[in-house]
Short mmCIF file of C-alpha atoms in Angstrom, two decimals:
data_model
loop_
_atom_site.label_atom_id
_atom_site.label_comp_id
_atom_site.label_asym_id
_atom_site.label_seq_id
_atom_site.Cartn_x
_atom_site.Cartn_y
_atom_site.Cartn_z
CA UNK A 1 8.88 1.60 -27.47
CA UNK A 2 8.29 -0.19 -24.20
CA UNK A 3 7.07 -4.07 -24.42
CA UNK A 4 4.62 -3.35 -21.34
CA UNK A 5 0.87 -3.29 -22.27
CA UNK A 6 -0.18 -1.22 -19.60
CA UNK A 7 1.47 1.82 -20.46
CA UNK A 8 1.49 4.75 -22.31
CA UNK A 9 4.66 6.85 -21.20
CA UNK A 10 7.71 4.91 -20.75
CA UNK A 11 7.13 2.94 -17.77
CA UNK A 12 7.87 -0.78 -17.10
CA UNK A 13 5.36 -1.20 -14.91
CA UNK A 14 1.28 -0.89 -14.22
CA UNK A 15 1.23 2.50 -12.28
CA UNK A 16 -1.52 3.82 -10.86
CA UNK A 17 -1.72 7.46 -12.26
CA UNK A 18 -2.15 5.00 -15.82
CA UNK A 19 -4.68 2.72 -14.41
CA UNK A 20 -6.56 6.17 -13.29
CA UNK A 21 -6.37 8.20 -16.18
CA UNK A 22 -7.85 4.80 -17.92
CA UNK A 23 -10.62 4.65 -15.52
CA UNK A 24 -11.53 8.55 -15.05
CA UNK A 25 -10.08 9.98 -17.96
CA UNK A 26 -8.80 12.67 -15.69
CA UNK A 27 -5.75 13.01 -13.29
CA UNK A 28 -7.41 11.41 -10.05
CA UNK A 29 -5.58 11.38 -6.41
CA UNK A 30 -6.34 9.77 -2.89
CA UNK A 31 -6.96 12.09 0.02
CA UNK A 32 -5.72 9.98 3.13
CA UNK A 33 -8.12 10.46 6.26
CA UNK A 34 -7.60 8.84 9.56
CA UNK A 35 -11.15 8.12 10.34
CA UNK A 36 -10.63 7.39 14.27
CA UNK A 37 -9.86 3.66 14.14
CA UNK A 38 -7.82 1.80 16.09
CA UNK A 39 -5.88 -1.81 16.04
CA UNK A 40 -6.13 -4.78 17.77
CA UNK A 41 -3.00 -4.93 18.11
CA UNK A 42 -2.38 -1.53 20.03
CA UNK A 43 -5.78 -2.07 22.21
CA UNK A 44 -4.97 -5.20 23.64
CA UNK A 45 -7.34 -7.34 21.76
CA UNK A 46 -4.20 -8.96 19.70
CA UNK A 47 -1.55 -6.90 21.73
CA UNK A 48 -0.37 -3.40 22.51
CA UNK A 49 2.06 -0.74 21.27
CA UNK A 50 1.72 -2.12 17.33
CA UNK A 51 3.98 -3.22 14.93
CA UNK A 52 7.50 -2.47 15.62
CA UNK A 53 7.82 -0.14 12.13
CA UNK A 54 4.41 1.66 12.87
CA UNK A 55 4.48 5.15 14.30
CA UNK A 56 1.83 7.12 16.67
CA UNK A 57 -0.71 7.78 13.75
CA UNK A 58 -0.40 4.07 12.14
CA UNK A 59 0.50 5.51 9.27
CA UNK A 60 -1.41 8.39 9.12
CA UNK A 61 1.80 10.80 9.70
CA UNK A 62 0.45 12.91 6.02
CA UNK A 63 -3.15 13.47 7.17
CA UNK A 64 -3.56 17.00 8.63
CA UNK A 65 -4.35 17.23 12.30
CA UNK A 66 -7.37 18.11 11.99
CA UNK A 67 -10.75 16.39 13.80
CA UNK A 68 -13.06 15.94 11.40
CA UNK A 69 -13.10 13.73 7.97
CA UNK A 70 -14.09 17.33 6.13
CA UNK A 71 -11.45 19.10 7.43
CA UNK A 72 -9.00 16.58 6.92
CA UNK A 73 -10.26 16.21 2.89
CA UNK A 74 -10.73 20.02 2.06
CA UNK A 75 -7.08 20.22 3.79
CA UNK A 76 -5.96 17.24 1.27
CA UNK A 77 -7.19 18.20 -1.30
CA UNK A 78 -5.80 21.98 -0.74
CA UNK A 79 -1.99 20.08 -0.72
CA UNK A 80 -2.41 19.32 -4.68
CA UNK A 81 -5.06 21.51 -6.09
CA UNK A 82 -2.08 23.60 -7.15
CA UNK A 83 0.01 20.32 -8.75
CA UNK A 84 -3.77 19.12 -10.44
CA UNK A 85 -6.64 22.09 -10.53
CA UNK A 86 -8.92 19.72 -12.38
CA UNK A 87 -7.80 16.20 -10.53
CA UNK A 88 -10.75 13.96 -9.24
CA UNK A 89 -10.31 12.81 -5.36
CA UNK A 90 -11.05 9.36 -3.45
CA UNK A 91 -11.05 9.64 0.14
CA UNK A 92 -8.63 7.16 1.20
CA UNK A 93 -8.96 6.06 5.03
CA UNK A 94 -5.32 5.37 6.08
CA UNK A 95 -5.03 5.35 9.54
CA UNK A 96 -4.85 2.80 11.95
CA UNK A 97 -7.09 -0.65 10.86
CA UNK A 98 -9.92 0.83 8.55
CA UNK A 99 -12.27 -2.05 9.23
CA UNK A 100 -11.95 -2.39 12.78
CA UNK A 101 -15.29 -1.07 14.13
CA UNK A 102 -18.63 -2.56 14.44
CA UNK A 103 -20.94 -2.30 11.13
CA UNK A 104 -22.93 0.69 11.80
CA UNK A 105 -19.68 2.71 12.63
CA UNK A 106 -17.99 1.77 9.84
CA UNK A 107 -21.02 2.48 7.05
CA UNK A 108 -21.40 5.99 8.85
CA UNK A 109 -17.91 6.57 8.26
CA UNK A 110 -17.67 4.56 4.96
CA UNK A 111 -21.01 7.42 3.91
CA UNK A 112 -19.49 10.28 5.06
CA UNK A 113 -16.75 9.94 3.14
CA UNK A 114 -18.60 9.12 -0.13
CA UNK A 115 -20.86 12.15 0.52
CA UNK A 116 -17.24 14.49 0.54
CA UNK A 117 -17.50 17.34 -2.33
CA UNK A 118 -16.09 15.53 -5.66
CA UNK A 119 -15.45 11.28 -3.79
CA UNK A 120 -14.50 9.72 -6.93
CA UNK A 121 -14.37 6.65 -5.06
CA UNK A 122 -13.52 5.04 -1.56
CA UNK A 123 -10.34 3.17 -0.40
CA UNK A 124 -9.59 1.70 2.88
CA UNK A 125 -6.18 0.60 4.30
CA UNK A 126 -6.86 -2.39 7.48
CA UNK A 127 -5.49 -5.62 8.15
CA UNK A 128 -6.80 -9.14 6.84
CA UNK A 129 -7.48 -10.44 10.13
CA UNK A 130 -10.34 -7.25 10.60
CA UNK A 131 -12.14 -8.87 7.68
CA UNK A 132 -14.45 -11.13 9.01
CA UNK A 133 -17.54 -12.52 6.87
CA UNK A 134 -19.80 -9.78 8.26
CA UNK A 135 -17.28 -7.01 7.79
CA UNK A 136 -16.56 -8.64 3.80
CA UNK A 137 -20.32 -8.59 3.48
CA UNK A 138 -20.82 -4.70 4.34
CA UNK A 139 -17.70 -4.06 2.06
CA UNK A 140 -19.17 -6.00 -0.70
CA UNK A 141 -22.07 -3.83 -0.73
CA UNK A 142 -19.88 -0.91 -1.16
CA UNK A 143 -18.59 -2.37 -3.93
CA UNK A 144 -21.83 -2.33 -5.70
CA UNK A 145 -22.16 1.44 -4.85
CA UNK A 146 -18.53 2.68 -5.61
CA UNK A 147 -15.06 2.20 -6.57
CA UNK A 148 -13.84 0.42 -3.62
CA UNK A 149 -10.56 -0.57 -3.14
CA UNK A 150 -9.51 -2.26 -0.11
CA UNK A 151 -6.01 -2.26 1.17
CA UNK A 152 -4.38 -5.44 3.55
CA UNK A 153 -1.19 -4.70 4.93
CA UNK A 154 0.70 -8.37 4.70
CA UNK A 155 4.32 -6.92 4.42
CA UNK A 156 5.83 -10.31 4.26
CA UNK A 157 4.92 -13.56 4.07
CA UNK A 158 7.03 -15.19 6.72
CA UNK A 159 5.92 -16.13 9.84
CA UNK A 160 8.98 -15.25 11.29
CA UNK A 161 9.34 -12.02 10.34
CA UNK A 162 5.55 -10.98 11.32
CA UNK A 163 5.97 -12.33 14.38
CA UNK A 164 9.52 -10.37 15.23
CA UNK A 165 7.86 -7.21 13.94
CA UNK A 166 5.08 -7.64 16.88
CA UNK A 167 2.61 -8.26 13.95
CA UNK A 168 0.11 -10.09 15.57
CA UNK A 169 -0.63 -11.93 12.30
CA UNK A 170 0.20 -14.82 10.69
CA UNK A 171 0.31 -15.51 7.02
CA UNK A 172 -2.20 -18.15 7.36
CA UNK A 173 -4.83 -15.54 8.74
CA UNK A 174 -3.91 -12.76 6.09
CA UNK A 175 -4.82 -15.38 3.35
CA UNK A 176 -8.37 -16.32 5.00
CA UNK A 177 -8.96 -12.27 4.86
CA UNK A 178 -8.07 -11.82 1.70
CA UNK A 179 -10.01 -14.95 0.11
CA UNK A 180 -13.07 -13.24 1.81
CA UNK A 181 -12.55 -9.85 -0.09
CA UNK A 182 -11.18 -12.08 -3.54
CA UNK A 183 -14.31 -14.55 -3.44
CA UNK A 184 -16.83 -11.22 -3.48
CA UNK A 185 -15.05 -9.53 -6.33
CA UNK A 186 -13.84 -6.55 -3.99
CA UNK A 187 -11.07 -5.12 -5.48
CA UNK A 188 -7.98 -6.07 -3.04
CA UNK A 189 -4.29 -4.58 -2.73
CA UNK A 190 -1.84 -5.60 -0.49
CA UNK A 191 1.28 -4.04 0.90
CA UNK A 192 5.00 -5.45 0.83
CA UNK A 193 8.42 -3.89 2.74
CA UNK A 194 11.56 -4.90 1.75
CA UNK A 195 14.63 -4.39 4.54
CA UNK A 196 12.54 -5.65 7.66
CA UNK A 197 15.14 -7.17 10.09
CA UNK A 198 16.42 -10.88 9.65
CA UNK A 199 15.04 -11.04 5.63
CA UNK A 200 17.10 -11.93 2.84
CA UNK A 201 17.20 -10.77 -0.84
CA UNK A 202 15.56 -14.15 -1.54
CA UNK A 203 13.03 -13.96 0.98
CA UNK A 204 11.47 -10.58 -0.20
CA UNK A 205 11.66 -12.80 -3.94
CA UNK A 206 9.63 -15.24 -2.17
CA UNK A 207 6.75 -12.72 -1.07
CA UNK A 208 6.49 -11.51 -4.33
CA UNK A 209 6.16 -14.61 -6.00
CA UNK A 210 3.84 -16.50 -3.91
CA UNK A 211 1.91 -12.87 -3.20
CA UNK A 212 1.92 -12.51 -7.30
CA UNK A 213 0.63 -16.37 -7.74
CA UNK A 214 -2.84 -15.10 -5.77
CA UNK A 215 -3.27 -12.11 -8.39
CA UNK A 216 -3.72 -9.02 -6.37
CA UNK A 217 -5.50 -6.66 -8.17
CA UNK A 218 -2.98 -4.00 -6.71
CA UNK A 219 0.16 -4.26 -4.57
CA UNK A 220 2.01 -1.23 -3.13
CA UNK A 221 6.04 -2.09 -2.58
CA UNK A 222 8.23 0.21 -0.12
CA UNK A 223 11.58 0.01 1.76
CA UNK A 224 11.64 -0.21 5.62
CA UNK A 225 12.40 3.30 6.81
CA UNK A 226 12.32 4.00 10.34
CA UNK A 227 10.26 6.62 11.95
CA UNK A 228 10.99 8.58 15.36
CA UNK A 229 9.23 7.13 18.20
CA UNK A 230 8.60 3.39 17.22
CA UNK A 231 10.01 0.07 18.37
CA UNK A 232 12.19 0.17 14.96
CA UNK A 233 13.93 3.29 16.31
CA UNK A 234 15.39 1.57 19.45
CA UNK A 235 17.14 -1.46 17.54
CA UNK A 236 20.46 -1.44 15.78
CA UNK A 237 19.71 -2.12 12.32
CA UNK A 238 21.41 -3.05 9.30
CA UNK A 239 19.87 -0.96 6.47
CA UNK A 240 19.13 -2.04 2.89
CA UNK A 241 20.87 -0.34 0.82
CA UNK A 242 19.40 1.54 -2.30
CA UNK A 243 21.61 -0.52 -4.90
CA UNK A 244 20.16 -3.57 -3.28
CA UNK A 245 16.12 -1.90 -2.74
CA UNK A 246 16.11 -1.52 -6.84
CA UNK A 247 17.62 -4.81 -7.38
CA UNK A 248 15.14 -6.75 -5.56
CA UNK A 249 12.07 -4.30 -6.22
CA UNK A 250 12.78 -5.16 -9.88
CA UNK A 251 13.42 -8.82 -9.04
CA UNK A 252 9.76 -8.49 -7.34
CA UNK A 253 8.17 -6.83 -10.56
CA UNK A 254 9.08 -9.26 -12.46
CA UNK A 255 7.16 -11.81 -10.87
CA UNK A 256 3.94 -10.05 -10.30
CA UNK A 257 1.18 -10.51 -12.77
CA UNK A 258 1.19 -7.28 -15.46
CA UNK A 259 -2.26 -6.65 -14.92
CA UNK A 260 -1.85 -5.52 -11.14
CA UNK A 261 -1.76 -2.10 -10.32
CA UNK A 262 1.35 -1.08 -8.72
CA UNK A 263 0.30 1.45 -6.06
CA UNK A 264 3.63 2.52 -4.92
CA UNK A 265 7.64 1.33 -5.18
CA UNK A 266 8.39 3.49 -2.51
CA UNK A 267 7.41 5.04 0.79
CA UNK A 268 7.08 8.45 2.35
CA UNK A 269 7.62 9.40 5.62
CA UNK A 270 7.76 12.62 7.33
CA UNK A 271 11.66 13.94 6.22
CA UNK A 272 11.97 15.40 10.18
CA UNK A 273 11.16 12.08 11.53
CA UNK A 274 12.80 9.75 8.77
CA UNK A 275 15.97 8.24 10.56
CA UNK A 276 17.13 5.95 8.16
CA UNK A 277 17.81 4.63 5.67
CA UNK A 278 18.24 8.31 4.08
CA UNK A 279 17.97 7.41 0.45
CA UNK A 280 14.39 6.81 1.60
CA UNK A 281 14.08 10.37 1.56
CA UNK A 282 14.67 10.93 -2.30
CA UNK A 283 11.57 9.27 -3.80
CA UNK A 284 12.89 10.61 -7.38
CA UNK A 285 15.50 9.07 -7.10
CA UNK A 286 14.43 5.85 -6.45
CA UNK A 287 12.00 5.50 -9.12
CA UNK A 288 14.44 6.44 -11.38
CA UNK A 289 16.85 4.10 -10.46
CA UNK A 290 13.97 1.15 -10.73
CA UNK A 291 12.91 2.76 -14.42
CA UNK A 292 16.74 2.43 -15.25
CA UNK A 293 17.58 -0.74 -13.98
CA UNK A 294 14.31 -2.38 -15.95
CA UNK A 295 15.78 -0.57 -18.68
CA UNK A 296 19.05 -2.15 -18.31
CA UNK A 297 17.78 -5.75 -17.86
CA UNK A 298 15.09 -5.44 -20.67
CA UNK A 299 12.48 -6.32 -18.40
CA UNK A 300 9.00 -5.80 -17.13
CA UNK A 301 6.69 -6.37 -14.75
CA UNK A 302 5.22 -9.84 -15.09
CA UNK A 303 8.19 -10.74 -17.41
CA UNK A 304 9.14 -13.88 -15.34
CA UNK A 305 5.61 -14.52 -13.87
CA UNK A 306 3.86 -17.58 -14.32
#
């Protein structure tokens, strides 16, 4: 019998497909869409060319190629009819900064999407410094309507890092966007990467726990892989290696509140276009060896927060 609440299979941990099937009672699923947004720090606004770890599509690489937000969902939702026939879908805008458009672009798009055969919900992926108070205001009201989730990419909390990863961001201005979404009552996630360049074992701890002391309602946890075509690909880098991703990742869990969601404890990237590390590439695998290693210490998420 596992000694985490907020299960009901054997899992260590608050996963999503459990905090779903609580809320919906059915298998639900996010369809990414890239929804034609851009950055302000590829357009010049913050800076150009992105993050050093984000590819062409700002992490849209999954979403079909397709140009419209119904195309892109009926192709989405296509991909795992034939894992879930009776799943529920929430059009999940991925690419690029999902808040980074004036008002009346982004409730047009923020409609659209709700209006999609079967939206279960809405969830948007952007950066806290493209949540300003009119922008937190619009999303607030969506919150009323919907199940919104919004996403905030932080990756790390220090300074350092952000700013060797071309960033753009400070940790400072992710926490003013992120009190704007927290003081509404918008439900807020936030992403983490463990392995970026120059960042110990102790200073992906660090993230965790301070990230964990603000209570995110979810947080989604990957290792660094590097894509084809970014900044990430021309450097010589040092990878984490898997032994060390699971160790940490577990180190992280621990000191996380076990009431937030966790969204994801590893990444996907296209397999063609996945340099390294290539244990990335075997998600299974991974989780396994996370499930295992809780396992092993007796442990849980939340076990050592507080």
């Amino acid at each position: 019998m596992t000694p985490f609440p907020y299960s009901s299979d054997n899992k260590r941990y608050h996963t999503y497909a459990y905090f779903l099937k609580r809320r919906y009672g059915v298998r639900t699923a996010r369809v990414p869409l890239d929804g034609g947004f851009t950055c302000p720090n590829r357009d010049g606004t913050l800076g150009v060319g992105g993050c050093t770890f984000c590819s062409g599509r700002g992490s849209g690489d999954q979403i079909a190629a397709l140009p419209s937000l119904e195309q892109q969902y009926a192709a989405g939702i296509e991909k795992l009819r034939g894992k879930w026939p009776d799943a529920r879908y929430i059009p999940y805008f991925q690419a690029f900064s999902g808040t980074y458009a004036a008002a009346a672009v982004l409730r047009a798009r923020y409609d659209r999407a709700l209006a999609l055969p079967g939206a279960a919900g809405l969830a948007v992926a952007t950066r806290a410094d493209c949540i300003s108070e009119d922008i937190a205001g619009l999303l607030a009201e969506y919150a009323a309507r919907t199940d919104l989730t919004v996403e905030l990419g932080l990756q790390t909390i220090h300074d350092r890092t952000l700013r060797a990863m071309n960033r753009c961001e400070s940790f400072a201005q992710f926490c003013r966007g992120y009190e704007r979404l927290k003081k509404r009552g918008i439900c807020t996630w936030v992403h983490l990467i463990n392995g970026l360049p120059g960042e110990s074992l102790d200073d992906m701890r660090e993230s965790a726990r301070v990230l964990g002391k603000m209570r995110p309602d979810g947080v989604k946890i990957h290792a660094l892989h590097v894509l084809k075509g970014t900044k990430l690909a021309q450097m010589d880098l040092q990878w984490l290696t898997r032994e060390a991703y699971v160790k940490v990742t577990c180190d992280q869990l621990e000191s996380l509140p076990p009431e937030t969601v966790i969204g994801r404890l590893t990444g996907d990237g296209p397999a063609q276009d996945v340099i390294g590390p290539a244990w990335t590439k075997r998600k299974r695998e991974v989780l396994n060896a996370i499930d295992q290693e809780l396992a092993r210490r007796d442990s849980w998420q939340g076990k050592k927060f507080g």
